[in-house]
Every structure is written in C-alpha cells, then in structure tokens.
C-alpha cells in the first residue's frame, strides 16, 4: 500500500553513532567504512571481548 501523502523518509533519518552524520545504508549503522573501523578499534582498545560486532537494536532489515 502506497500512500502518496506520506511524509518523506528524511524526517526520520538515522545518524552515525560516531560522527552523527546521516548513516549510509551500505555501512549501516555508520556513515562510512572509516566510522565503522573507528568504532571497531574503539571497542578493541577498551578491551571488550566480544565475539563479533555489537547488536544494533535499530537494525532494520
Ligand atoms: Zn560517521
């Protein structure tokens, strides 16, 4: 069902948790590979022993 009067998706854009820019779907939940890597490095630096990336409750498939 398509509602022609529906507001554009831009009103609820999600943002990169690293730099707060609008996220890019290809790098979700981040805006770029740089931010994704930065998040990973931060986790490693802080010594978290996680067997994978943290779960993202906002992930929409
Ligand atoms: Zn970013």
PDB file of C-alpha atoms and ligand atoms in Angstrom:
ATOM      1  CA  UNK A   1       0.000   0.000   0.000  1.00  0.00           C
ATOM      2  CA  UNK A   2       1.469   3.287  -1.119  1.00  0.00           C
ATOM      3  CA  UNK A   3       0.211   6.495   0.404  1.00  0.00           C
ATOM      4  CA  UNK A   4       1.064   9.485  -1.820  1.00  0.00           C
ATOM      5  CA  UNK A   5       0.533  11.797   1.138  1.00  0.00           C
ATOM      6  CA  UNK A   6       3.086  10.002   3.326  1.00  0.00           C
ATOM      7  CA  UNK A   7       5.915  12.205   4.616  1.00  0.00           C
ATOM      8  CA  UNK A   8       9.378  11.625   3.126  1.00  0.00           C
ATOM      9  CA  UNK A   9      11.722   9.202   4.897  1.00  0.00           C
ATOM     10  CA  UNK A  10      14.167  12.029   5.512  1.00  0.00           C
ATOM     11  CA  UNK A  11      12.125  13.127   8.513  1.00  0.00           C
ATOM     12  CA  UNK A  12      13.322  10.106  10.447  1.00  0.00           C
ATOM     13  CA  UNK A  13      16.843   9.697   9.170  1.00  0.00           C
ATOM     14  CA  UNK A  14      19.136   7.749  11.479  1.00  0.00           C
ATOM     15  CA  UNK A  15      22.559   9.011  12.270  1.00  0.00           C
ATOM     16  CA  UNK A  16      26.030   7.606  12.567  1.00  0.00           C
ATOM     17  CA  UNK A  17      26.848   6.984  16.281  1.00  0.00           C
ATOM     18  CA  UNK A  18      30.447   8.040  15.667  1.00  0.00           C
ATOM     19  CA  UNK A  19      30.190  11.392  13.906  1.00  0.00           C
ATOM     20  CA  UNK A  20      26.416  11.984  13.909  1.00  0.00           C
ATOM     21  CA  UNK A  21      26.156  12.340  10.160  1.00  0.00           C
ATOM     22  CA  UNK A  22      23.272  10.650   8.363  1.00  0.00           C
ATOM     23  CA  UNK A  23      24.126   6.992   8.032  1.00  0.00           C
ATOM     24  CA  UNK A  24      24.675   5.260   4.723  1.00  0.00           C
ATOM     25  CA  UNK A  25      22.740   2.040   4.186  1.00  0.00           C
ATOM     26  CA  UNK A  26      25.794   0.253   2.811  1.00  0.00           C
ATOM     27  CA  UNK A  27      27.723   0.949   6.013  1.00  0.00           C
ATOM     28  CA  UNK A  28      24.802   0.775   8.455  1.00  0.00           C
ATOM     29  CA  UNK A  29      24.691   1.783  11.219  1.00  0.00           C
ATOM     30  CA  UNK A  30      27.584   4.062  10.323  1.00  0.00           C
ATOM     31  CA  UNK A  31      28.064   6.682   7.630  1.00  0.00           C
ATOM     32  CA  UNK A  32      31.246   5.244   6.190  1.00  0.00           C
ATOM     33  CA  UNK A  33      33.832   2.491   6.466  1.00  0.00           C
ATOM     34  CA  UNK A  34      36.019   4.952   8.355  1.00  0.00           C
ATOM     35  CA  UNK A  35      33.495   5.326  11.150  1.00  0.00           C
ATOM     36  CA  UNK A  36      32.832   1.601  11.167  1.00  0.00           C
ATOM     37  CA  UNK A  37      36.533   0.901  11.585  1.00  0.00           C
ATOM     38  CA  UNK A  38      36.813   3.599  14.208  1.00  0.00           C
ATOM     39  CA  UNK A  39      34.058   2.004  16.252  1.00  0.00           C
ATOM     40  CA  UNK A  40      35.707  -1.395  15.972  1.00  0.00           C
ATOM     41  CA  UNK A  41      39.094  -0.017  17.022  1.00  0.00           C
ATOM     42  CA  UNK A  42      37.486   1.743  19.971  1.00  0.00           C
ATOM     43  CA  UNK A  43      35.976  -1.491  21.156  1.00  0.00           C
ATOM     44  CA  UNK A  44      39.261  -3.324  20.806  1.00  0.00           C
ATOM     45  CA  UNK A  45      41.129  -0.534  22.579  1.00  0.00           C
ATOM     46  CA  UNK A  46      38.784  -0.703  25.520  1.00  0.00           C
ATOM     47  CA  UNK A  47      39.427  -4.394  25.832  1.00  0.00           C
ATOM     48  CA  UNK A  48      35.958  -5.730  25.241  1.00  0.00           C
ATOM     49  CA  UNK A  49      35.979  -9.416  24.483  1.00  0.00           C
ATOM     50  CA  UNK A  50      33.053  -9.689  22.158  1.00  0.00           C
ATOM     51  CA  UNK A  51      32.859 -12.474  19.536  1.00  0.00           C
ATOM     52  CA  UNK A  52      31.509 -10.063  16.945  1.00  0.00           C
ATOM     53  CA  UNK A  53      30.083  -6.613  16.355  1.00  0.00           C
ATOM     54  CA  UNK A  54      27.615  -5.346  18.971  1.00  0.00           C
ATOM     55  CA  UNK A  55      23.986  -5.961  18.205  1.00  0.00           C
ATOM     56  CA  UNK A  56      22.171  -2.979  16.811  1.00  0.00           C
ATOM     57  CA  UNK A  57      18.585  -2.729  18.109  1.00  0.00           C
ATOM     58  CA  UNK A  58      17.861  -0.186  15.392  1.00  0.00           C
ATOM     59  CA  UNK A  59      18.817  -2.547  12.618  1.00  0.00           C
ATOM     60  CA  UNK A  60      16.020  -2.738  10.098  1.00  0.00           C
ATOM     61  CA  UNK A  61      16.235  -5.474   7.533  1.00  0.00           C
TER      62      UNK A  61
HETATM   63 ZN1  LIG B   1      30.234   8.640  10.760  1.00  0.00          ZN
END
